[in-house]
Coordinates of C-alpha atoms and ligand atoms in Angstrom, one line a residue:
X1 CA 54.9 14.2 84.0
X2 CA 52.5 14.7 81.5
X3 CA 53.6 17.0 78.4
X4 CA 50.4 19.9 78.0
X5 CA 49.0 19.8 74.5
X6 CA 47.2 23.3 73.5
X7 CA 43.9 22.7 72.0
X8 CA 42.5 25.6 69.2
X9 CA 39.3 25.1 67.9
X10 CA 38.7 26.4 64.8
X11 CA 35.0 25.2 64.7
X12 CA 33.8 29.3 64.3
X13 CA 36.1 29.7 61.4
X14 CA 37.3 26.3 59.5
X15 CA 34.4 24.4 60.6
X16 CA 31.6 27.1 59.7
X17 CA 32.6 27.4 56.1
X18 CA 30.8 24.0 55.8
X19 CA 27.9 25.4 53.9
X20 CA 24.9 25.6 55.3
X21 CA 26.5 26.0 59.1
X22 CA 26.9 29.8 59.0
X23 CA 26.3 31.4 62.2
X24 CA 25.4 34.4 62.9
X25 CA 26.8 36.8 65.8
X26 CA 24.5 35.5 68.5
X27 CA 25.1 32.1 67.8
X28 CA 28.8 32.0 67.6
X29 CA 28.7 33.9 71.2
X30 CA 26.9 31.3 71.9
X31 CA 29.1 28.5 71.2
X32 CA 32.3 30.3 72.6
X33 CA 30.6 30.7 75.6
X34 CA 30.6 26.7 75.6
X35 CA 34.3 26.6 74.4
X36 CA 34.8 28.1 77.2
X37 CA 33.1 25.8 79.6
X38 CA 35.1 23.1 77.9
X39 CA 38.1 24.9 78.5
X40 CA 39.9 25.0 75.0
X41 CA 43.0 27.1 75.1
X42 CA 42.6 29.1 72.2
X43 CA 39.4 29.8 69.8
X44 CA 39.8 30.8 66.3
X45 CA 36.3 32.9 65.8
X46 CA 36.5 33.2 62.2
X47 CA 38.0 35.2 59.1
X48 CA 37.4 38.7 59.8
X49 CA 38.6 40.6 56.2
X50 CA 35.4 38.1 54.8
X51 CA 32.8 39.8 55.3
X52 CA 31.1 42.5 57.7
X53 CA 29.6 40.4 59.3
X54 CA 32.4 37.9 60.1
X55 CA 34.4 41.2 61.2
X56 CA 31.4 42.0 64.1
X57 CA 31.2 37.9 64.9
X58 CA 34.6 37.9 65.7
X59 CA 35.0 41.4 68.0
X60 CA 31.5 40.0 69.6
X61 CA 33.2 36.6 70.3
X62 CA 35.9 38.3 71.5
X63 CA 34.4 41.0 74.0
X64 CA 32.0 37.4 75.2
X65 CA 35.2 35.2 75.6
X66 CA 38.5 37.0 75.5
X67 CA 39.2 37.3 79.5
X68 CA 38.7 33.8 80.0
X69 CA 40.7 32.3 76.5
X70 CA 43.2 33.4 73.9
X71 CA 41.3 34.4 71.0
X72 CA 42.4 34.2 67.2
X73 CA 41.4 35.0 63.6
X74 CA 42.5 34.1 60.3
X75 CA 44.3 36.1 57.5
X76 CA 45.8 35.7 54.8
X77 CA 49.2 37.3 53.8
X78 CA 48.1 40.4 53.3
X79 CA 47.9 43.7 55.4
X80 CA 44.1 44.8 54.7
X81 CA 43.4 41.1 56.1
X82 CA 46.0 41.4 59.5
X83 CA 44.2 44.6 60.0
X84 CA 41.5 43.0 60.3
X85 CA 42.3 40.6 62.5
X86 CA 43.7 43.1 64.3
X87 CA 40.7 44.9 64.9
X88 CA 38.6 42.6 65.6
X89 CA 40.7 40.2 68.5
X90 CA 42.7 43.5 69.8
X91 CA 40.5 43.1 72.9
X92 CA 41.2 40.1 74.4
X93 CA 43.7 39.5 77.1
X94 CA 45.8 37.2 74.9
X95 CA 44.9 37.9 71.1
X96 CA 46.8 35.4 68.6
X97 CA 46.9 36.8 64.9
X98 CA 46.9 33.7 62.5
X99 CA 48.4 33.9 58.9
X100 CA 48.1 31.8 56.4
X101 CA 50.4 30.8 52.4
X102 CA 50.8 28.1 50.6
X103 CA 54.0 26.2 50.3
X104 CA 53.7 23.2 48.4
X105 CA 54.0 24.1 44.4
X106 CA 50.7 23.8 43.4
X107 CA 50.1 26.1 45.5
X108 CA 52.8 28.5 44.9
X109 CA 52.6 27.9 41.0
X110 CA 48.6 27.8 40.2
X111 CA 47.4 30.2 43.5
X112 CA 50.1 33.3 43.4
X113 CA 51.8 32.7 40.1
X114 CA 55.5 33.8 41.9
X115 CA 58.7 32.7 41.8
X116 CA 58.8 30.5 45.7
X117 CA 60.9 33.2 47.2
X118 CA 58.9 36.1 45.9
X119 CA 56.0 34.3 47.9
X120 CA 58.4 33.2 51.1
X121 CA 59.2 37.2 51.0
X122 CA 55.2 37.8 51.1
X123 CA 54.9 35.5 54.4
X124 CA 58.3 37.5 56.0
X125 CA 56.7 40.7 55.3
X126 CA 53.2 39.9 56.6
X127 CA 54.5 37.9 59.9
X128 CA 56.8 41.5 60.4
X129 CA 53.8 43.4 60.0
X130 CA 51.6 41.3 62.2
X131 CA 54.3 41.8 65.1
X132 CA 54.2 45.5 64.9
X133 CA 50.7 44.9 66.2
X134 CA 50.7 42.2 68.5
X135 CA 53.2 40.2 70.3
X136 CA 51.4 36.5 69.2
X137 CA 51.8 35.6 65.8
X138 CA 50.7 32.5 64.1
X139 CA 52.4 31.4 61.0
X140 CA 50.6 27.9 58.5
X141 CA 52.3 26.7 55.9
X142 CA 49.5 25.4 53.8
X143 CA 49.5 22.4 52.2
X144 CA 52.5 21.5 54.1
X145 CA 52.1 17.5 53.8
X146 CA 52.4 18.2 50.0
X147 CA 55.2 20.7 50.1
X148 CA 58.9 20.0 49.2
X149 CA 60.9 19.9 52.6
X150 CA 63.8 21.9 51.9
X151 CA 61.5 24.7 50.7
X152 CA 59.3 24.3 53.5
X153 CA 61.5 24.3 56.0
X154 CA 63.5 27.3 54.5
X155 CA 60.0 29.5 54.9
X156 CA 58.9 28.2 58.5
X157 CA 63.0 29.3 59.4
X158 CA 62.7 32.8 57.9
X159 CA 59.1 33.7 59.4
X160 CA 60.1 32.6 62.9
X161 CA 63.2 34.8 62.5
X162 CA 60.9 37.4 61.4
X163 CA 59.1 37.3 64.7
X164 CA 56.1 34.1 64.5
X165 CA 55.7 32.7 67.9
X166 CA 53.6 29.5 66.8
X167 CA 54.2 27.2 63.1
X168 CA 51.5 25.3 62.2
X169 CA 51.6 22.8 59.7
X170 CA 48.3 22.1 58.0
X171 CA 47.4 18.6 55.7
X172 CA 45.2 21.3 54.2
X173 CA 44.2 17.9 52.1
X174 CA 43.9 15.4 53.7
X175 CA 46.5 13.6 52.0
X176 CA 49.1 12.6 54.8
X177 CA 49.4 9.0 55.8
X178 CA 50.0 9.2 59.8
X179 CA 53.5 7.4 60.1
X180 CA 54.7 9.8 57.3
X181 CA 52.8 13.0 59.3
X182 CA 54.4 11.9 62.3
X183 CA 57.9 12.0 60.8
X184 CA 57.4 15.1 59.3
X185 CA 56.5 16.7 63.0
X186 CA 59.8 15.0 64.1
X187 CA 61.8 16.6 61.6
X188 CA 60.7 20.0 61.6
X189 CA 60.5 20.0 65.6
X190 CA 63.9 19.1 65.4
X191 CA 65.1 21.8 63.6
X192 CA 62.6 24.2 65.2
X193 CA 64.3 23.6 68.3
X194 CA 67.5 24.4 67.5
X195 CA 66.0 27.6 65.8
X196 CA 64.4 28.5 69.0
X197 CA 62.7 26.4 71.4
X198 CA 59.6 28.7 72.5
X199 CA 58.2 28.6 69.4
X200 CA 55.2 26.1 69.1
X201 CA 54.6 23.8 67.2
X202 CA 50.9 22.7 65.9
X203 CA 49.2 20.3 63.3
X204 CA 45.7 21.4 61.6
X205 CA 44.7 17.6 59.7
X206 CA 41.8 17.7 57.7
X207 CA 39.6 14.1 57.0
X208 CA 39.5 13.1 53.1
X209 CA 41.4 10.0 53.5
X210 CA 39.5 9.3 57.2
X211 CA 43.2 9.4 58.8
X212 CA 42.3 13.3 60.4
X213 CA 43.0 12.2 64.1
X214 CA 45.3 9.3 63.8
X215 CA 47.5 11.9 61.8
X216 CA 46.9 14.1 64.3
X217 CA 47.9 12.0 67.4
X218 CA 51.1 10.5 65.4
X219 CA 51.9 14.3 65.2
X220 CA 51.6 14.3 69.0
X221 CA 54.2 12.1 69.2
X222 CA 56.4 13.3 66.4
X223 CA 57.0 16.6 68.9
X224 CA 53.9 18.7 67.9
X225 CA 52.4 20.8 71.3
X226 CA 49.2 22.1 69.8
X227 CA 46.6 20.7 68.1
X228 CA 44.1 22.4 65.5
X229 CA 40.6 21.1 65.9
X230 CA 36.8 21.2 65.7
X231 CA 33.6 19.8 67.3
X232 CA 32.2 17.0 65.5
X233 CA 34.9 17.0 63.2
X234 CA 32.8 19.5 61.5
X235 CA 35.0 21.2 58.6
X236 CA 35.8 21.7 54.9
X237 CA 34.8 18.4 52.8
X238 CA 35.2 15.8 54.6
X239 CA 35.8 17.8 58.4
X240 CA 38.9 18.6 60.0
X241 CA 40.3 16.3 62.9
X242 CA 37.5 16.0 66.0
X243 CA 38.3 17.4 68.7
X244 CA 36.5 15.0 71.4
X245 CA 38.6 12.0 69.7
X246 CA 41.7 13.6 69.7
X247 CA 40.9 14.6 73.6
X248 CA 39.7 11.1 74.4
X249 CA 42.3 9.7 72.7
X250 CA 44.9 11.3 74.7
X251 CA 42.8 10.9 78.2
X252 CA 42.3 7.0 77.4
X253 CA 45.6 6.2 76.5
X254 CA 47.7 8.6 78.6
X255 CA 50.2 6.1 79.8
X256 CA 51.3 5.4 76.1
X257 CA 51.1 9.3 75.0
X258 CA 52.5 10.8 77.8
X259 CA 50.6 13.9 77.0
X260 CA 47.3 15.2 78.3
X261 CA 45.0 18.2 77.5
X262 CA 43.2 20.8 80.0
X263 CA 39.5 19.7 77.9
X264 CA 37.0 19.3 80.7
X265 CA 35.7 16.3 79.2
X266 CA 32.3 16.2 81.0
X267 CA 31.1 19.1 79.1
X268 CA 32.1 17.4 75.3
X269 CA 28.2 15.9 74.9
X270 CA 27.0 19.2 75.6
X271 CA 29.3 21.0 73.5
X272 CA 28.5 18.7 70.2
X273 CA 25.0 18.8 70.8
X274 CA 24.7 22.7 71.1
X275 CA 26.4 22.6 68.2
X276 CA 24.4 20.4 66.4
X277 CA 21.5 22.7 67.5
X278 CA 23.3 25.6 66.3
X279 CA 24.0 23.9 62.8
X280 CA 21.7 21.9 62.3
X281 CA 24.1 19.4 60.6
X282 CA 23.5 15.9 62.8
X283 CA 26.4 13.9 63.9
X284 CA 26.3 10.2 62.5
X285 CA 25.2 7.1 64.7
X286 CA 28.0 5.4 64.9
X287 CA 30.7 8.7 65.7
X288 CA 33.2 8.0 68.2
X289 CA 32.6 10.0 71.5
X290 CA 29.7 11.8 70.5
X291 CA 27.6 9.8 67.9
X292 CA 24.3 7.8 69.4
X293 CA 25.3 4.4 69.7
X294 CA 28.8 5.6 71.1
X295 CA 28.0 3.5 74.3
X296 CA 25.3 1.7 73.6
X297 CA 25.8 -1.9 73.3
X298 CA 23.6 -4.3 71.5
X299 CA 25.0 -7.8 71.0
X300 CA 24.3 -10.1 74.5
X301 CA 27.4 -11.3 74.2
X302 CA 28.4 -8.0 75.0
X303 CA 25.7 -6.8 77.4
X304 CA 26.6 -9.9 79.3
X305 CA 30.2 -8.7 79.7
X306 CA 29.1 -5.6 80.7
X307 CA 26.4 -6.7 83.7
X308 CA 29.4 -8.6 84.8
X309 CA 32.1 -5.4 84.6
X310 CA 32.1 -2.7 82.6
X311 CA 35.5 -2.5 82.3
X312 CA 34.8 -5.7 80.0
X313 CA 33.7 -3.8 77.2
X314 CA 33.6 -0.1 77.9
X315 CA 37.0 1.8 77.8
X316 CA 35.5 5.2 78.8
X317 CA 32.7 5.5 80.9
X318 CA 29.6 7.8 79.1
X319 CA 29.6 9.9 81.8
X320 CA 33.5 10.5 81.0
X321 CA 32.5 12.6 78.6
X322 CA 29.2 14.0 79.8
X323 CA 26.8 11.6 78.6
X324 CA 23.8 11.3 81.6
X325 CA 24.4 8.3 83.7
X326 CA 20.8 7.5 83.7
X327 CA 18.0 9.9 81.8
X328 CA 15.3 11.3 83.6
X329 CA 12.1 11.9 82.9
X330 CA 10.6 15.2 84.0
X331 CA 7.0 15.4 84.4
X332 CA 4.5 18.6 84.8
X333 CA 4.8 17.4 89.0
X334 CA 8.8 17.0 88.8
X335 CA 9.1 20.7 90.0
X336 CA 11.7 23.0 90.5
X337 CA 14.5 21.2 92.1
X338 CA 15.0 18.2 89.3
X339 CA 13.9 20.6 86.5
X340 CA 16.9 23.1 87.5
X341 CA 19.3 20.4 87.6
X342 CA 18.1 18.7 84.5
X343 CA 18.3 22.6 82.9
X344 CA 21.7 22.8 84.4
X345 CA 23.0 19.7 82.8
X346 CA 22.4 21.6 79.6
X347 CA 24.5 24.0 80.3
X348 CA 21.5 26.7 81.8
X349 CA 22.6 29.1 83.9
X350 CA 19.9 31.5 85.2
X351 CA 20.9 35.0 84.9
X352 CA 18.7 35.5 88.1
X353 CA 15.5 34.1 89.2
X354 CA 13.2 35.3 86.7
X355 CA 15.3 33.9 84.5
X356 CA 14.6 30.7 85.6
X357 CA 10.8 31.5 86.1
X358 CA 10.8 31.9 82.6
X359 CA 12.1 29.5 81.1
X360 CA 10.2 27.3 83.9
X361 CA 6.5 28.4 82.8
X362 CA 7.5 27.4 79.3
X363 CA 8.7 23.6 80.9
X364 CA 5.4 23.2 82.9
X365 CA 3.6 24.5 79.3
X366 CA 5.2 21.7 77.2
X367 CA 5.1 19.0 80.0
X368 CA 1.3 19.9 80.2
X369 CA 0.9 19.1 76.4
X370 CA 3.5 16.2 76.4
X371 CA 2.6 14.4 79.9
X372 CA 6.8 13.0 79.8
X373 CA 9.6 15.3 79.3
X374 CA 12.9 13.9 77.8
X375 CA 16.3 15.5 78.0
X376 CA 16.5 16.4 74.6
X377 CA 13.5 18.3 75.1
X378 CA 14.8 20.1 78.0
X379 CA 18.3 20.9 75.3
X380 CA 15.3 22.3 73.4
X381 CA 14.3 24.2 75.5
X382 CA 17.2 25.5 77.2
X383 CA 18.6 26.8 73.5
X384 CA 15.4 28.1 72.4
X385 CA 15.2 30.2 75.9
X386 CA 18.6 31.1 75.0
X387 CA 18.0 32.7 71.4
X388 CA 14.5 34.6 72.5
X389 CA 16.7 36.8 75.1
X390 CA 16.3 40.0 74.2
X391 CA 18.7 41.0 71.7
X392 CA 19.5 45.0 71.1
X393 CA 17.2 46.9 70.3
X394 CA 18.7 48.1 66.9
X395 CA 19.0 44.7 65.5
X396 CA 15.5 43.6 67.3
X397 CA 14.1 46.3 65.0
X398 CA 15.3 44.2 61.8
X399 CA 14.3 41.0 62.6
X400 CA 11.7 39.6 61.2
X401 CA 8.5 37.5 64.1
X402 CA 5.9 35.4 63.1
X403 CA 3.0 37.0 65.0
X404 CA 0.2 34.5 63.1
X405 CA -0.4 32.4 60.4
X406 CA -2.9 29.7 58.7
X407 CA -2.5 27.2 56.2
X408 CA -5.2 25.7 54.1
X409 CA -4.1 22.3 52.6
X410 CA -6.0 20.3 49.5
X411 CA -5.7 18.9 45.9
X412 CA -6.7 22.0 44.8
X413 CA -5.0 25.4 46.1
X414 CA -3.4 24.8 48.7
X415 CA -3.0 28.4 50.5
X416 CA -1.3 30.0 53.5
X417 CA -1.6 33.6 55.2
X418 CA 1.2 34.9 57.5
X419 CA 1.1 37.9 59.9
X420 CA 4.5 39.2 60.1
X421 CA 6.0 42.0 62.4
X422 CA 9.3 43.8 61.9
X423 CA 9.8 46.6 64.6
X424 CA 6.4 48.8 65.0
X425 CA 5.6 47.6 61.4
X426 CA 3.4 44.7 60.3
X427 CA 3.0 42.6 57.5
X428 CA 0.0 40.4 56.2
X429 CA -0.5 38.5 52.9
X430 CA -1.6 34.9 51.4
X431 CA -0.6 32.8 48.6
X432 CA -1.0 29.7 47.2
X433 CA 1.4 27.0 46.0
X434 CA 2.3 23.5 45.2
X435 CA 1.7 22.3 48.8
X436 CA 1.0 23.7 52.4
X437 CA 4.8 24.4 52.7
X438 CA 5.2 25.5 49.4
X439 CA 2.8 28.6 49.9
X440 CA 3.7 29.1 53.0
X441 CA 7.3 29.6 52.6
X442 CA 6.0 31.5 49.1
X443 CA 4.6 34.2 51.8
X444 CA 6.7 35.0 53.8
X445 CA 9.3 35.2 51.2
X446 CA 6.9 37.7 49.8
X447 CA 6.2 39.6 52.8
X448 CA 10.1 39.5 53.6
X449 CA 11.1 40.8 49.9
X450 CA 14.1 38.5 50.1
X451 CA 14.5 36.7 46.4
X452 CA 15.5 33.5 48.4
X453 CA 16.3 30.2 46.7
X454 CA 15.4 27.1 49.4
X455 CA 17.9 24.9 48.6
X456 CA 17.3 21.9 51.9
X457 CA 14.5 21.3 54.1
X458 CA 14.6 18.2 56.3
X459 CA 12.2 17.4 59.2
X460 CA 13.4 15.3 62.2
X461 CA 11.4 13.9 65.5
X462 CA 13.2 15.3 68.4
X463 CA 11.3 13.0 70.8
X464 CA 9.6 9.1 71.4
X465 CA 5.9 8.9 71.5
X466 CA 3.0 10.9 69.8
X467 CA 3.3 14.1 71.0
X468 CA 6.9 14.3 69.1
X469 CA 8.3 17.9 69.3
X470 CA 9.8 18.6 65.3
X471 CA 13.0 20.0 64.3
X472 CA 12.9 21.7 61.0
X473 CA 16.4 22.6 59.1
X474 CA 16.3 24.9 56.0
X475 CA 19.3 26.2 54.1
X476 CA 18.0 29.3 51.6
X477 CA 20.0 30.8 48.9
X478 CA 20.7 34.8 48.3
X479 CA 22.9 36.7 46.6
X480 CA 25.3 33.2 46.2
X481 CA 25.4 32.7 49.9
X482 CA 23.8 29.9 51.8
X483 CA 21.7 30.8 55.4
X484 CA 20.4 28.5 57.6
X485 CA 17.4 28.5 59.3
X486 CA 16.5 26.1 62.1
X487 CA 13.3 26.1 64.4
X488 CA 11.4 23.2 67.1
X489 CA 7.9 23.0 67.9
X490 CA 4.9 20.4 68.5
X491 CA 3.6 21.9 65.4
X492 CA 5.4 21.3 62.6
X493 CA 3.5 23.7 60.3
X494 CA 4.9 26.3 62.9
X495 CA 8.6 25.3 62.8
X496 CA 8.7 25.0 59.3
X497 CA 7.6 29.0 59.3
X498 CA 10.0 29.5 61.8
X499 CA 13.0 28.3 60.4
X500 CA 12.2 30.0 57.7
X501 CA 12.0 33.0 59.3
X502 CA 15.1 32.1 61.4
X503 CA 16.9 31.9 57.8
X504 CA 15.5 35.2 56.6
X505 CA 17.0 36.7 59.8
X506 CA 20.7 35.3 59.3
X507 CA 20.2 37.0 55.9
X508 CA 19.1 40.2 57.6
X509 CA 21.8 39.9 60.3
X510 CA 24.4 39.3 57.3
X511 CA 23.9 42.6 55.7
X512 CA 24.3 46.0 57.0
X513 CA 21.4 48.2 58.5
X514 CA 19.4 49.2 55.2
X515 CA 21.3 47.1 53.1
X516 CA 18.3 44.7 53.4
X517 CA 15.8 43.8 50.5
X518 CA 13.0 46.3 50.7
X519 CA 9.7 45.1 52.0
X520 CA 6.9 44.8 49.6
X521 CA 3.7 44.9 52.1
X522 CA 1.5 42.6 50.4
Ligands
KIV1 O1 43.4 23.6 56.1 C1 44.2 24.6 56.2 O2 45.3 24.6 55.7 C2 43.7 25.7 57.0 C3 44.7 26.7 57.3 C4 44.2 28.1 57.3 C5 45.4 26.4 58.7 O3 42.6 25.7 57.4
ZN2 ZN1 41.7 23.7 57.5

């Protein structure tokens, strides 16, 4: 029988300290709610003692997901930071506190400047505390690929006795080769289960070297039962180890594993897209599982092969892992019917018939300017339904809407004039600038009162043809911190205002009620 390997995805928290992919509360909802249609095992929403704002993320990720998933958050070896964790996963069904220390000697030596026992102690202590509070208790050795063994073993031996259910051994690096990984995982499972056999095991691999998920998989079979991943591979640097190739991996070559995860792999195309919506950040080409040209083959050689048998050239069949069998094309006159199942295959689900209404008048809108409707304009509009749902009232009140605007482009002064609203109150001013962009962004940072720094903007075609729907990413600066600010539209003018906008927000959205930048009405 095949052994069960537990799959955490730390997307929310290791993944979204990539920056630039911040996400705010709504958005990392979002994205559980899709974790959880995947069926990962355990989500780690994020690093609550961070920042407000990661605290709320993580109790609204919770309350969304934790009756369906075991939920977890990161802290470090400290109480103030396992309170916090506390707080924030407390109510899920199965809440998992995760605590992190160094144990290689660089880490020990240059981050805590203690004698290694001193900081072993710290980890007893904290893994103690975290029990009186909950039951689940994770315990990562970090920088465990680099760490002396005797040492390393000597602290994952004392914080099980001291009450960690789970050990997770992190190549915080990226340095491990995989046959030595994979040895590692043998020798410490050995041990581990002579200490005591219910406690898990787990790798966390991160990608500098490009070894993430073979060091990952030779883990697998060194003994581990859990992995640590993320969508994408998104993550630190170079990412952390991808989850749909670790899952594929395992699904593809069962018979040589032995192992097998409870991923629903149909709904991994959705879940990287939605993810590359929510980020922004695009996934390259030539990505295994979810990159473009994943199944697409181009030589005749091997399109030959294929007419004849797929099995000649195609290990894992597209729709394996949710990729559409065969794309259709919508039209104003598809109706109802193939638009709710092309919706559905986005992952819509209609909170009641309205619902659908709703987000149908704004299909039959675009497929009246657009004549042909692809599905990545149906994604579009699915996840730009999604974020327009009325949020509460309170935080409604401090976001920012573009109600109008105008821009005026030529050599000489080129000039924009935004109409703002905020709440009951609304804003109106012009300026000029370098370029149409230029002095429109130059507004609305005015009219917003944020000193924001734009640090990215990039423009993408969603769509083939003319009428080409664009997909504008920002990333601003404030106060040190990077927002993100994404937006689609025909109009390109428009999306760039948007995601502007959409950037300003996540600022807003970051900082407490009346913390915000006051509004000089121009
Ligand atoms: O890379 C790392 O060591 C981590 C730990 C918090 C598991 O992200
Ligand atoms: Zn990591």
């Amino acid at each position: 029988m095949s052994r069960k390997i537990i799959v955490l995805d730390t997307t929310l928290r290791d993944g979204e300290q990539v920056p630039g992919a911040k996400l705010n509360a709504v958005q990392k909802v979002e994205f559980a709610r899709q974790l959880e249609r995947l069926k990962v095992d355990i989500v780690e929403a994020g690093f609550p003692a961070s920042s407000r704002g990661d605290f709320e993320s993580v109790q609204a990720v919770t309350r969304a997901v934790g009756r369906q998933m075991s939920v977890t958050a990161l802290a470090r070896a400290v109480k103030s930071d396992i309170d916090a964790v506390y707080e924030s996963i407390k109510e899920a069904d199965q809440p998992l506190i995760h605590i992190v220390l160094g144990t290689s000697n660089i880490h020990v030596e240059k981050k805590f400047n203690r004698s290694k026992d001193a900081v072993m102690e710290m980890g007893v202590e904290a893994v103690k505390y975290a029990k009186s509070l909950l039951p689940h208790v994770q315990y990562s050795t970090e920088d465990a690929s680099r760490s002396d063994f005797d040492y390393l073993w000597r602290t994952i031996e004392a914080v099980v006795k001291a009450g960690a259910t789970m050990i997770n051994v992190p190549d915080t690096v990226g340095y491990a080769e995989p046959h030595e990984f994979g040895e590692l995982i043998r020798r410490i499972n050995e041990r581990l289960k002579n200490l005591d056999e219910r406690v898990i095991l787990s790798v966390h691999c991160h990608n500098d070297l490009g070894l993430a998920t073979a060091n990952t998989l030779s883990a697998i079979r060194g003994g581990a039962d859990k992995v640590e991943v993320t969508v994408n591979g998104l993550g630190e640097r170079a990412g952390n180890t991808s989850l749909e190739e670790v899952v594929m991996a395992l699904k593809v070559r069962e018979a040589l594993f032995g192992c097998s995860t409870g991923i629903r792999t149909t709904e991994l195309l959705p879940t990287s897209r939605l993810l590359t919506h929510l980020t922004g950040l695009d996934v390259q080409v030539n990505k295994a599982i979810t990159g473009e040209n994943a199944f697409a083959h181009s030589s005749g050689i091997h399109q030959d092969g294929l007419l004849k048998d797929k099995r000649v050239y195609e290990i894992m069949s597209p729709e394996e892992v949710g990729a559409e069998s065969m794309e259709l094309v919508l039209t104003a006159r598809s109706g109802r019917h193939a638009f709710k199942h092309a919706a559905a295959r986005m992952g819509f689900e209609p909170k009641d018939d309205a619902d659908f209404e709703a987000l149908f008048e704004k299909f039959l809108a675009l497929a009246d300017a657009r004549k042909e409707v692809y599905d990545h304009d149906v994604f579009a509009l699915v996840n730009g339904h999604r974020e327009a749902q009325p949020k509460d009232e309170a935080v409604a009140a401090r976001l920012f809407e573009l109600e109008s605007f105008q821009v005026v482009t030529n050599e000489l002064c080129p000039t924009a004039t935004v109409k703002l609203r905020r709440g009951a109150e609304t804003l109106k001013g012009s300026a000029v600038g370098d370029g149409p962009i230029d002095a429109l962004f130059g507004v609305i940072r005015e009219l917003a009162g944020f000193e924001v720094r734009l640090k990215h903007y990039k423009i993408n075609s969603l769509s083939r043809g003319e009428e080409a729907v664009g997909r504008v990413n920002i990333q601003l600066e404030y106060d040190g911190k990077t927002y993100a600010g994404r937006a689609m539209d025909t109009d390109i003018i428009k999306a760039s205002a948007l995601a502007f906008l959409n950037g300003i927000n996540a600022i807003v959205l970051d900082s407490a009620p009346g913390e915000e930048a006051v509004v000089a009405i121009g």
